[in-house]
Tab-separated table of C-alpha atoms in Angstrom:
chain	number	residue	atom	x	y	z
A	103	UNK	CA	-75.122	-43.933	-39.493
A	104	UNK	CA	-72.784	-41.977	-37.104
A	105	UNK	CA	-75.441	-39.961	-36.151
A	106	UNK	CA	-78.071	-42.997	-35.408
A	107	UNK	CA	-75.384	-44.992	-33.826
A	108	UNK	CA	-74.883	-41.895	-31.174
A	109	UNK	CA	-78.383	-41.476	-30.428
A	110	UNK	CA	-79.113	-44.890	-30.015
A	111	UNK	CA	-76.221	-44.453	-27.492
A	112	UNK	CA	-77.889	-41.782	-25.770
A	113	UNK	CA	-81.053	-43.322	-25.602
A	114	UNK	CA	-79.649	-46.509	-24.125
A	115	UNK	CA	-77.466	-44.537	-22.072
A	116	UNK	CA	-80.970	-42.765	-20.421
A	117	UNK	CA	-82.580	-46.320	-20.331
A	118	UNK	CA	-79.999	-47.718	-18.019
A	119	UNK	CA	-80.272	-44.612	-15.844
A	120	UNK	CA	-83.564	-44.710	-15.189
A	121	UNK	CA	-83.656	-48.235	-14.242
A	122	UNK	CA	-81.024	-47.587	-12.004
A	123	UNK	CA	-82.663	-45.199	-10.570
A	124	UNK	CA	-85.907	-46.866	-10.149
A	125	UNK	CA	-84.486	-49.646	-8.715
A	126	UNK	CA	-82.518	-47.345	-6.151
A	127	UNK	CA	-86.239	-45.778	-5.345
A	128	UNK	CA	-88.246	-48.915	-5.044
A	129	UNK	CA	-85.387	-50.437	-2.398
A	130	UNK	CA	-85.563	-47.592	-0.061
A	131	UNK	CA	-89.647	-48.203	-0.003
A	132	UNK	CA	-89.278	-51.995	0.368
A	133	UNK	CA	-87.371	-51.279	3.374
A	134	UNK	CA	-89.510	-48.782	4.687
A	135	UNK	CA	-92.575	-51.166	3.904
A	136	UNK	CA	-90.537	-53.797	5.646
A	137	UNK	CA	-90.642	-51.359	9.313
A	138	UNK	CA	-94.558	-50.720	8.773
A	139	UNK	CA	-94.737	-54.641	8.407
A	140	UNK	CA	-92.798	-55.363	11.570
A	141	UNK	CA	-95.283	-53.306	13.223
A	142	UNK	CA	-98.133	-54.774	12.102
A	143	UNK	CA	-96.824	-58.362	12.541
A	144	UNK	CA	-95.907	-57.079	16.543
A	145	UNK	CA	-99.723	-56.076	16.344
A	146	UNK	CA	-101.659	-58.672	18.777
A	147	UNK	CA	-98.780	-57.734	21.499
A	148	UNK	CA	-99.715	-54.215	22.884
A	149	UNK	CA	-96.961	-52.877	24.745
A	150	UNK	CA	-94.704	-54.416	22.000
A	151	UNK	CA	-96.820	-52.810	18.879
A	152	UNK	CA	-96.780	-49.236	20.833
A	153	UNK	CA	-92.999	-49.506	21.457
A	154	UNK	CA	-92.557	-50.515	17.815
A	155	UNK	CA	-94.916	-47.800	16.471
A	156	UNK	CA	-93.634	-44.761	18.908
A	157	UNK	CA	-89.951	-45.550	17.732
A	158	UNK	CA	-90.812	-45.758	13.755
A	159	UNK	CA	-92.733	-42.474	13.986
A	160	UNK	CA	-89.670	-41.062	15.960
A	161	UNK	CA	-86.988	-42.125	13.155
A	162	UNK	CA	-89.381	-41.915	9.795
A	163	UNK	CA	-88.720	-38.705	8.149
A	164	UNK	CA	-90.466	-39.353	4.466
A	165	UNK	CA	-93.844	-38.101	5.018
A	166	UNK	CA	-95.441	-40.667	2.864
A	167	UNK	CA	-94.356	-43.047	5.630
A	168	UNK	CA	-94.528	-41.594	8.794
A	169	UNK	CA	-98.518	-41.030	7.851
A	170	UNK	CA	-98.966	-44.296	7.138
A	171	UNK	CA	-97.314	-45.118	10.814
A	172	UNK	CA	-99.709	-42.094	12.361
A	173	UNK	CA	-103.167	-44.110	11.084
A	174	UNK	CA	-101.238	-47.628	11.880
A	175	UNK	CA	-100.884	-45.712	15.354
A	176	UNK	CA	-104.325	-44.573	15.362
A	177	UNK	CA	-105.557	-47.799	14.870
A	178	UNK	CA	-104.018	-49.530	17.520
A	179	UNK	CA	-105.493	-46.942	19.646
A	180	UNK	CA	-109.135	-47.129	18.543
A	181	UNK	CA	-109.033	-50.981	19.167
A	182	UNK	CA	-106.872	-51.067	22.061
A	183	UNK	CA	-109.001	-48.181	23.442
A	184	UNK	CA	-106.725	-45.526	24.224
A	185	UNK	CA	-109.168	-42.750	24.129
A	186	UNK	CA	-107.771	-40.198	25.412
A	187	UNK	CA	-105.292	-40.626	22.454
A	188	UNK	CA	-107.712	-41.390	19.792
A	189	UNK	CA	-109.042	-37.752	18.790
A	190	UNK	CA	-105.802	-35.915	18.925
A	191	UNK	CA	-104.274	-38.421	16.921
A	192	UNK	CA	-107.125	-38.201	14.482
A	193	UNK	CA	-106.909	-34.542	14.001
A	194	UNK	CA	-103.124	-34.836	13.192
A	195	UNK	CA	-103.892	-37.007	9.875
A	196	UNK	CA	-103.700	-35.709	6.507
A	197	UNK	CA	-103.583	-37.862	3.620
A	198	UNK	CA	-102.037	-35.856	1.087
A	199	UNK	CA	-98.709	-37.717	1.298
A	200	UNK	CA	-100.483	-40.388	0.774
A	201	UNK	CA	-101.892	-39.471	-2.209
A	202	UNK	CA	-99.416	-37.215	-3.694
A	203	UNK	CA	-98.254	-38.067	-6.808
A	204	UNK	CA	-94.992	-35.372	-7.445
A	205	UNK	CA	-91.737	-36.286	-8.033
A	206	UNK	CA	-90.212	-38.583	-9.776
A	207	UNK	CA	-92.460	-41.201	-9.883
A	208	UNK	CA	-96.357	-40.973	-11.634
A	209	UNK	CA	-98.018	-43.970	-10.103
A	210	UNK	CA	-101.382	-43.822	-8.123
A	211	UNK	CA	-100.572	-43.565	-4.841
A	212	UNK	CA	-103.744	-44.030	-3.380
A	213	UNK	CA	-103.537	-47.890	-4.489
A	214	UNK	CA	-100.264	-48.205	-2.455
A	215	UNK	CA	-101.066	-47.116	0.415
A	216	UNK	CA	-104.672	-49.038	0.474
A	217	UNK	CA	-104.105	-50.824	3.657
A	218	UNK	CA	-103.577	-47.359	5.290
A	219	UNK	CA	-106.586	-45.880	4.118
A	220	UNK	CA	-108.282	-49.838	5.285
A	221	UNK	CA	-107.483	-48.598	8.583
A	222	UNK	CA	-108.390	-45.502	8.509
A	223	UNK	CA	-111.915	-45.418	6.878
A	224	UNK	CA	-113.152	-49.151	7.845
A	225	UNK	CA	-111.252	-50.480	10.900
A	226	UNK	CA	-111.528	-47.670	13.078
A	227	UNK	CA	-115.088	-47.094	12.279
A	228	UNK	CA	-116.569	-50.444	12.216
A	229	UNK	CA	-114.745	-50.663	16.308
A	230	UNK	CA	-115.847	-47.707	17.281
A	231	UNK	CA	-119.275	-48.740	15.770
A	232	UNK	CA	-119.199	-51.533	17.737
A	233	UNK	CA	-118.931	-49.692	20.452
A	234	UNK	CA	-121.713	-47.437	20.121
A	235	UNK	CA	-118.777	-44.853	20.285
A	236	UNK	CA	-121.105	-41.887	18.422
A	237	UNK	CA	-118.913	-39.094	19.649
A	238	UNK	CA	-115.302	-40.434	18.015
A	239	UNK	CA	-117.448	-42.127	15.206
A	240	UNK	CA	-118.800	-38.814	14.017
A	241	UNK	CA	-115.265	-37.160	14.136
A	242	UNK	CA	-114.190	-40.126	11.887
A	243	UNK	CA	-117.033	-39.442	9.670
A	244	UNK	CA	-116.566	-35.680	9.224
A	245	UNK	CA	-112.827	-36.339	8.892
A	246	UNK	CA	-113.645	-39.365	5.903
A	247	UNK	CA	-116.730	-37.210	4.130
A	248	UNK	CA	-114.301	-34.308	3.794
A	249	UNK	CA	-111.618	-36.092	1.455
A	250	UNK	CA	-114.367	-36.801	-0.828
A	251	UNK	CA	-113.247	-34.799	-3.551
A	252	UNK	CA	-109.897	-36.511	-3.381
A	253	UNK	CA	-111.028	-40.251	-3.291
A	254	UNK	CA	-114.343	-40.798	-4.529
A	255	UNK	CA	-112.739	-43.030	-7.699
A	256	UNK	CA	-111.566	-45.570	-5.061
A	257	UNK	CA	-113.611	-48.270	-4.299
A	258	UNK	CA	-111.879	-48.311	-0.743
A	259	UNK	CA	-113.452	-44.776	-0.224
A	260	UNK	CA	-117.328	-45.907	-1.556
A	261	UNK	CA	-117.345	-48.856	0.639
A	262	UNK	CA	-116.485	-46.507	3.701
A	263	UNK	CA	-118.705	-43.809	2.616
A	264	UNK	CA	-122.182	-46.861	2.299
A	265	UNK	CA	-121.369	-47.889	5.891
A	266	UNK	CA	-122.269	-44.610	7.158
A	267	UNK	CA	-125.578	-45.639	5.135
A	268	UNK	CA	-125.382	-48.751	7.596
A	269	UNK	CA	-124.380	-46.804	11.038
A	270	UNK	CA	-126.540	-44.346	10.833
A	271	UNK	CA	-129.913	-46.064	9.339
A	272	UNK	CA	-130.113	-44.154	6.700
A	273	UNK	CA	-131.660	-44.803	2.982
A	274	UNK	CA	-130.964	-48.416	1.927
A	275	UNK	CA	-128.174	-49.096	4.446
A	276	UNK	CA	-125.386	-49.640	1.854
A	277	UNK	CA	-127.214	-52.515	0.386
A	278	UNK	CA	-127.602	-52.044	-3.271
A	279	UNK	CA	-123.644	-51.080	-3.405
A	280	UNK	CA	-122.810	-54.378	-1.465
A	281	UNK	CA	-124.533	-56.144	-4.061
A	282	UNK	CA	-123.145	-54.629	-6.768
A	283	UNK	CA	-119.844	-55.677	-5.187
A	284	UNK	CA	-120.635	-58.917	-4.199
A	285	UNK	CA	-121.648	-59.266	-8.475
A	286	UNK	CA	-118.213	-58.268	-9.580
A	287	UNK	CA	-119.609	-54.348	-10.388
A	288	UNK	CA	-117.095	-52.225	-9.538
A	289	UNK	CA	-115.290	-51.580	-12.495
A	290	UNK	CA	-115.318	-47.811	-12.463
A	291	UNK	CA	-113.420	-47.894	-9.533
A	292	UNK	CA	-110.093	-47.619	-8.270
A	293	UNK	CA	-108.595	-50.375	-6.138
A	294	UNK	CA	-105.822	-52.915	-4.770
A	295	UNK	CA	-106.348	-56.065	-6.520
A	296	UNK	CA	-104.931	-57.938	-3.562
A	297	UNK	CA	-107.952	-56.509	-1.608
A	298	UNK	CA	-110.470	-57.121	-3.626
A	299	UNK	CA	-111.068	-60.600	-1.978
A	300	UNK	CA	-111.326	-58.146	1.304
A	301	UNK	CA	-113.348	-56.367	-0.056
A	302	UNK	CA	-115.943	-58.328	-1.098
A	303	UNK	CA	-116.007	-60.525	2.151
A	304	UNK	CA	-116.705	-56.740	3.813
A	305	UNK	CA	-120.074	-56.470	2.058
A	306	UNK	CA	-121.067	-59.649	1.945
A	307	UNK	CA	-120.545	-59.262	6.132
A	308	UNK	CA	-122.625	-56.059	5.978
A	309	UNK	CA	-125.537	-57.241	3.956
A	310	UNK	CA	-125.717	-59.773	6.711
A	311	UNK	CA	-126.026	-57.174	9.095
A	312	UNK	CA	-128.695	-55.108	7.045
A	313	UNK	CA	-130.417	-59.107	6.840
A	314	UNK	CA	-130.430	-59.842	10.246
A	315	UNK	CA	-132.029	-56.279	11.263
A	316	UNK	CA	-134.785	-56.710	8.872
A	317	UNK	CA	-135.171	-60.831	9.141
A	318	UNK	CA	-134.303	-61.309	5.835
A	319	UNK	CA	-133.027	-64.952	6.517
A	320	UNK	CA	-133.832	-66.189	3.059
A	321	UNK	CA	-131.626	-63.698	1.376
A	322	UNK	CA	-129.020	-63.998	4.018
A	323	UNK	CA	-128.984	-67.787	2.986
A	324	UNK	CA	-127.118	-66.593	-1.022
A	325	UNK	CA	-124.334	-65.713	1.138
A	326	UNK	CA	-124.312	-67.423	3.843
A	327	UNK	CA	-121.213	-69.577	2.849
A	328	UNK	CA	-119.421	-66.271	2.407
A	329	UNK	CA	-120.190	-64.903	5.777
A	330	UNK	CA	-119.649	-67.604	7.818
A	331	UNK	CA	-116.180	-68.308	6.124
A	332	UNK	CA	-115.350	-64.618	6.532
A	333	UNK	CA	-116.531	-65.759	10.151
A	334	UNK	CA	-113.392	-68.391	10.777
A	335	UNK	CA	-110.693	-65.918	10.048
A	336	UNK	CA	-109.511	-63.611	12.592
A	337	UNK	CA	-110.618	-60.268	11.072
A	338	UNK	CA	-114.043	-61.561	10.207
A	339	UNK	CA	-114.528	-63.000	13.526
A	340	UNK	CA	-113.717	-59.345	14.681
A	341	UNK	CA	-115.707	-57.600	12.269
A	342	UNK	CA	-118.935	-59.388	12.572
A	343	UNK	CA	-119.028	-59.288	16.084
A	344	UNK	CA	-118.529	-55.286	16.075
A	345	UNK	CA	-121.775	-54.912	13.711
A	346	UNK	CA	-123.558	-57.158	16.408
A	347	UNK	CA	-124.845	-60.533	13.275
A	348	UNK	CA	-126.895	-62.807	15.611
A	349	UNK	CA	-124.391	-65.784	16.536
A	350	UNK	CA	-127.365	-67.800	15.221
A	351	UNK	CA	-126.521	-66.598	11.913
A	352	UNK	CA	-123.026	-67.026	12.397
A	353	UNK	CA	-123.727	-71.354	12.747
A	354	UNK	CA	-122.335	-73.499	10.372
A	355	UNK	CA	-126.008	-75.488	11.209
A	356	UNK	CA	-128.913	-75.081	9.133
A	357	UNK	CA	-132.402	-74.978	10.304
A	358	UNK	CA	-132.753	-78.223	8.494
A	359	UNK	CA	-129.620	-79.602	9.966
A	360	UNK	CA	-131.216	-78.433	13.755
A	361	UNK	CA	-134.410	-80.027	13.000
Protein backbone atom coordinates (compact mmCIF):
# COMPACT_ATOMS: atom_id res chain seq x y z
CA UNK A 1 0.00 0.00 0.00
CA UNK A 2 3.15 2.09 0.82
CA UNK A 3 4.31 1.62 -2.41
CA UNK A 4 0.84 2.67 -4.29
CA UNK A 5 0.33 5.44 -1.90
CA UNK A 6 3.96 6.93 -3.11
CA UNK A 7 3.33 6.60 -6.65
CA UNK A 8 0.08 7.94 -6.60
CA UNK A 9 2.08 10.81 -4.94
CA UNK A 10 4.36 11.06 -7.70
CA UNK A 11 1.92 10.94 -10.25
CA UNK A 12 -0.14 13.71 -8.68
CA UNK A 13 2.90 15.45 -7.89
CA UNK A 14 3.72 15.49 -12.07
CA UNK A 15 -0.04 16.36 -12.68
CA UNK A 16 0.13 19.57 -10.77
CA UNK A 17 3.39 20.44 -12.53
CA UNK A 18 2.34 20.25 -15.72
CA UNK A 19 -0.66 22.27 -15.25
CA UNK A 20 1.37 24.74 -13.78
CA UNK A 21 3.33 24.83 -16.35
CA UNK A 22 0.82 24.97 -19.02
CA UNK A 23 -0.88 27.56 -17.52
CA UNK A 24 2.51 29.61 -17.18
CA UNK A 25 2.86 28.89 -21.22
CA UNK A 26 -0.60 29.72 -22.36
CA UNK A 27 -0.36 33.35 -20.29
CA UNK A 28 2.73 34.47 -21.95
CA UNK A 29 0.80 33.71 -25.52
CA UNK A 30 -2.43 35.42 -24.37
CA UNK A 31 -0.40 38.38 -23.84
CA UNK A 32 1.46 38.20 -26.85
CA UNK A 33 -1.93 37.53 -28.77
CA UNK A 34 -3.21 40.51 -26.86
CA UNK A 35 -0.14 42.99 -28.80
CA UNK A 36 -1.02 41.32 -32.33
CA UNK A 37 -4.73 42.26 -31.40
CA UNK A 38 -3.96 45.85 -30.53
CA UNK A 39 -2.53 46.05 -33.86
CA UNK A 40 -5.11 44.82 -35.70
CA UNK A 41 -7.81 46.75 -33.77
CA UNK A 42 -5.36 50.18 -34.62
CA UNK A 43 -5.80 48.72 -38.26
CA UNK A 44 -8.22 51.32 -40.20
CA UNK A 45 -5.73 54.19 -38.74
CA UNK A 46 -2.51 54.03 -40.93
CA UNK A 47 0.10 55.96 -39.40
CA UNK A 48 -1.20 54.54 -36.04
CA UNK A 49 -1.22 50.64 -37.30
CA UNK A 50 2.51 51.22 -38.81
CA UNK A 51 3.70 52.82 -35.53
CA UNK A 52 2.05 49.96 -33.64
CA UNK A 53 3.39 47.24 -36.00
CA UNK A 54 7.18 48.75 -36.42
CA UNK A 55 7.43 48.86 -32.48
CA UNK A 56 5.98 45.10 -31.86
CA UNK A 57 8.36 43.73 -34.50
CA UNK A 58 11.17 45.81 -32.74
CA UNK A 59 10.43 44.28 -29.09
CA UNK A 60 8.99 40.57 -30.17
CA UNK A 61 11.73 38.16 -29.81
CA UNK A 62 9.65 34.60 -29.98
CA UNK A 63 9.77 33.84 -33.54
CA UNK A 64 6.38 32.35 -33.62
CA UNK A 65 5.26 35.93 -32.99
CA UNK A 66 7.29 38.27 -34.58
CA UNK A 67 6.21 36.24 -38.02
CA UNK A 68 2.92 36.58 -37.37
CA UNK A 69 3.63 40.60 -36.92
CA UNK A 70 5.94 40.40 -40.37
CA UNK A 71 2.62 39.06 -42.57
CA UNK A 72 0.28 41.44 -40.22
CA UNK A 73 2.98 44.04 -41.55
CA UNK A 74 2.85 42.81 -44.96
CA UNK A 75 -0.62 43.15 -45.11
CA UNK A 76 -1.02 46.52 -44.18
CA UNK A 77 1.35 47.21 -46.88
CA UNK A 78 -0.33 45.37 -49.77
CA UNK A 79 -3.64 47.26 -48.93
CA UNK A 80 -2.28 50.45 -47.93
CA UNK A 81 -0.05 50.21 -51.05
CA UNK A 82 3.33 50.59 -49.91
CA UNK A 83 5.00 48.97 -52.78
CA UNK A 84 8.10 49.62 -52.58
CA UNK A 85 7.83 47.69 -49.22
CA UNK A 86 5.67 44.93 -50.32
CA UNK A 87 8.28 42.47 -52.10
CA UNK A 88 11.08 42.77 -49.66
CA UNK A 89 8.84 42.17 -46.97
CA UNK A 90 7.47 39.18 -48.78
CA UNK A 91 10.75 37.56 -49.33
CA UNK A 92 11.58 37.87 -45.55
CA UNK A 93 8.54 35.39 -44.58
CA UNK A 94 8.96 31.94 -43.59
CA UNK A 95 6.34 30.07 -41.97
CA UNK A 96 8.07 27.48 -40.20
CA UNK A 97 7.56 29.12 -36.79
CA UNK A 98 4.41 29.10 -37.56
CA UNK A 99 4.04 25.74 -38.05
CA UNK A 100 6.56 24.24 -35.86
CA UNK A 101 5.43 21.99 -33.54
CA UNK A 102 8.83 21.31 -31.03
CA UNK A 103 8.96 21.89 -27.65
CA UNK A 104 6.97 21.46 -25.11
CA UNK A 105 3.80 21.69 -26.46
CA UNK A 106 2.26 19.05 -29.46
CA UNK A 107 -0.66 21.04 -30.74
CA UNK A 108 -1.18 21.95 -34.50
CA UNK A 109 0.12 25.05 -34.94
CA UNK A 110 -1.02 25.75 -38.20
CA UNK A 111 -4.73 26.09 -36.68
CA UNK A 112 -3.41 28.85 -34.32
CA UNK A 113 -1.99 30.90 -36.29
CA UNK A 114 -4.95 30.70 -39.11
CA UNK A 115 -5.60 34.34 -39.23
CA UNK A 116 -1.88 34.79 -40.17
CA UNK A 117 -1.84 32.48 -42.87
CA UNK A 118 -5.73 34.45 -43.82
CA UNK A 119 -3.53 37.22 -44.52
CA UNK A 120 -1.04 35.89 -46.09
CA UNK A 121 -2.56 33.51 -48.75
CA UNK A 122 -6.14 35.33 -49.28
CA UNK A 123 -5.95 39.03 -48.26
CA UNK A 124 -2.97 39.99 -49.95
CA UNK A 125 -3.85 38.19 -53.05
CA UNK A 126 -7.41 38.89 -53.54
CA UNK A 127 -5.99 43.14 -53.22
CA UNK A 128 -3.44 42.76 -55.28
CA UNK A 129 -5.92 40.88 -57.62
CA UNK A 130 -7.95 43.62 -57.53
CA UNK A 131 -5.52 45.54 -58.66
CA UNK A 132 -4.50 43.79 -61.64
CA UNK A 133 -1.12 43.80 -59.67
CA UNK A 134 0.33 40.53 -61.89
CA UNK A 135 3.91 41.25 -61.01
CA UNK A 136 3.53 41.11 -56.85
CA UNK A 137 0.58 38.60 -57.42
CA UNK A 138 2.84 36.07 -59.06
CA UNK A 139 5.57 36.49 -56.31
CA UNK A 140 2.69 35.72 -53.83
CA UNK A 141 1.81 32.77 -55.83
CA UNK A 142 5.28 31.21 -56.19
CA UNK A 143 5.87 32.06 -52.52
CA UNK A 144 2.11 30.16 -51.49
CA UNK A 145 2.59 27.06 -54.23
CA UNK A 146 5.97 26.38 -52.63
CA UNK A 147 4.69 25.52 -48.96
CA UNK A 148 2.56 23.00 -50.50
CA UNK A 149 4.09 20.13 -49.06
CA UNK A 150 3.72 21.69 -45.65
CA UNK A 151 -0.04 22.75 -45.78
CA UNK A 152 -1.97 20.99 -48.23
CA UNK A 153 -4.22 19.26 -45.14
CA UNK A 154 -5.49 22.80 -44.35
CA UNK A 155 -8.45 23.89 -45.79
CA UNK A 156 -7.03 27.57 -45.41
CA UNK A 157 -4.23 26.46 -47.90
CA UNK A 158 -6.90 24.67 -50.68
CA UNK A 159 -9.05 27.65 -50.71
CA UNK A 160 -5.88 29.85 -51.55
CA UNK A 161 -4.45 27.41 -53.87
CA UNK A 162 -8.48 27.29 -56.15
CA UNK A 163 -8.26 31.10 -56.38
CA UNK A 164 -5.28 30.92 -58.44
CA UNK A 165 -7.83 28.61 -60.50
CA UNK A 166 -9.99 31.94 -60.39
CA UNK A 167 -7.04 34.66 -61.13
CA UNK A 168 -5.60 33.12 -63.63
CA UNK A 169 -8.67 31.50 -65.76
CA UNK A 170 -7.64 28.41 -65.52
CA UNK A 171 -9.66 24.87 -65.50
CA UNK A 172 -12.96 25.29 -63.61
CA UNK A 173 -12.02 28.50 -61.76
CA UNK A 174 -12.20 27.02 -58.22
CA UNK A 175 -15.79 26.20 -58.67
CA UNK A 176 -16.38 22.63 -57.89
CA UNK A 177 -14.20 23.16 -54.50
CA UNK A 178 -16.44 26.24 -53.58
CA UNK A 179 -19.26 24.05 -53.82
CA UNK A 180 -18.07 21.42 -52.02
CA UNK A 181 -17.51 24.03 -49.30
CA UNK A 182 -20.49 25.82 -49.55
CA UNK A 183 -22.19 21.80 -48.93
CA UNK A 184 -20.38 21.31 -45.69
CA UNK A 185 -17.49 18.92 -47.65
CA UNK A 186 -14.50 19.60 -46.19
CA UNK A 187 -14.02 17.14 -43.71
CA UNK A 188 -10.60 15.90 -44.68
CA UNK A 189 -9.32 19.06 -43.93
CA UNK A 190 -7.63 20.94 -41.41
CA UNK A 191 -9.11 24.17 -40.09
CA UNK A 192 -10.14 26.96 -37.41
CA UNK A 193 -13.60 26.30 -36.51
CA UNK A 194 -14.10 29.96 -35.76
CA UNK A 195 -13.36 30.51 -39.52
CA UNK A 196 -15.26 28.26 -40.97
CA UNK A 197 -18.22 30.78 -41.21
CA UNK A 198 -15.28 32.87 -43.16
CA UNK A 199 -14.68 30.53 -44.98
CA UNK A 200 -17.60 29.60 -46.49
CA UNK A 201 -18.83 33.28 -47.11
CA UNK A 202 -15.22 33.34 -49.25
CA UNK A 203 -16.55 30.82 -51.77
CA UNK A 204 -19.80 31.54 -51.85
CA UNK A 205 -18.25 35.35 -52.89
CA UNK A 206 -16.09 33.61 -55.52
CA UNK A 207 -18.64 31.45 -57.18
CA UNK A 208 -20.33 34.76 -57.65
CA UNK A 209 -17.50 35.98 -59.39
CA UNK A 210 -17.03 32.76 -61.63
CA UNK A 211 -21.29 33.49 -62.12
CA UNK A 212 -21.14 36.83 -63.11
CA UNK A 213 -18.20 36.16 -65.79
CA UNK A 214 -20.11 33.45 -67.37
CA UNK A 215 -23.92 34.98 -66.79
CA UNK A 216 -24.86 32.35 -64.76
CA UNK A 217 -27.57 34.51 -62.93
CA UNK A 218 -29.81 31.59 -62.18
CA UNK A 219 -27.21 29.77 -60.23
CA UNK A 220 -25.95 32.92 -58.68
CA UNK A 221 -29.63 33.26 -57.36
CA UNK A 222 -28.89 29.68 -54.60
CA UNK A 223 -26.62 32.04 -53.03
CA UNK A 224 -27.50 35.08 -53.50
CA UNK A 225 -28.65 35.67 -49.82
CA UNK A 226 -25.14 34.60 -48.87
CA UNK A 227 -23.34 37.01 -51.05
CA UNK A 228 -25.11 39.91 -50.58
CA UNK A 229 -24.99 39.46 -46.68
CA UNK A 230 -21.26 38.80 -46.98
CA UNK A 231 -21.81 42.18 -49.00
CA UNK A 232 -22.98 44.41 -45.71
CA UNK A 233 -20.00 43.58 -43.63
CA UNK A 234 -16.88 45.41 -43.99
CA UNK A 235 -14.59 42.63 -45.31
CA UNK A 236 -17.14 41.43 -47.80
CA UNK A 237 -17.80 44.81 -49.01
CA UNK A 238 -13.92 44.83 -49.58
CA UNK A 239 -13.60 41.56 -51.00
CA UNK A 240 -16.25 41.64 -53.58
CA UNK A 241 -15.34 44.77 -54.89
CA UNK A 242 -11.53 43.54 -55.42
CA UNK A 243 -12.87 40.46 -57.66
CA UNK A 244 -14.86 43.23 -59.64
CA UNK A 245 -19.13 41.20 -58.90
CA UNK A 246 -21.32 43.58 -60.99
CA UNK A 247 -22.95 46.04 -58.29
CA UNK A 248 -26.11 44.78 -60.04
CA UNK A 249 -25.54 41.58 -58.45
CA UNK A 250 -24.62 43.03 -55.34
CA UNK A 251 -28.71 44.63 -55.02
CA UNK A 252 -30.76 43.54 -52.42
CA UNK A 253 -33.61 44.06 -55.54
CA UNK A 254 -34.74 41.32 -57.57
CA UNK A 255 -35.54 41.48 -61.16
CA UNK A 256 -39.05 40.84 -60.06
CA UNK A 257 -38.88 43.42 -57.37
CA UNK A 258 -37.44 46.07 -60.40
CA UNK A 259 -40.16 45.13 -62.64
Amino acid sequence: MEIVSVALNFIMTGLIIFFAISFIFLIRRNMKNKRIVDCITAFDDESLFFDKINTYLETMKDPEFMMKGKILKLWGTVYYEHNDEILPLLHEIDIIPLIDNKGFFKKDKVQLNEDSFYYLFIACVNTLYGRNDVEKLEEFMNKIIGYEELLKPNLVYQIAMQTFNLYENKNDLGEAFYKRVLEGDYSEYKYAKQLIGLYKELCAAYLAKIYSLQNRESEYDIIRSDVLSFNEKKIGKRILLELQVPSAWLSKLDQEEIG
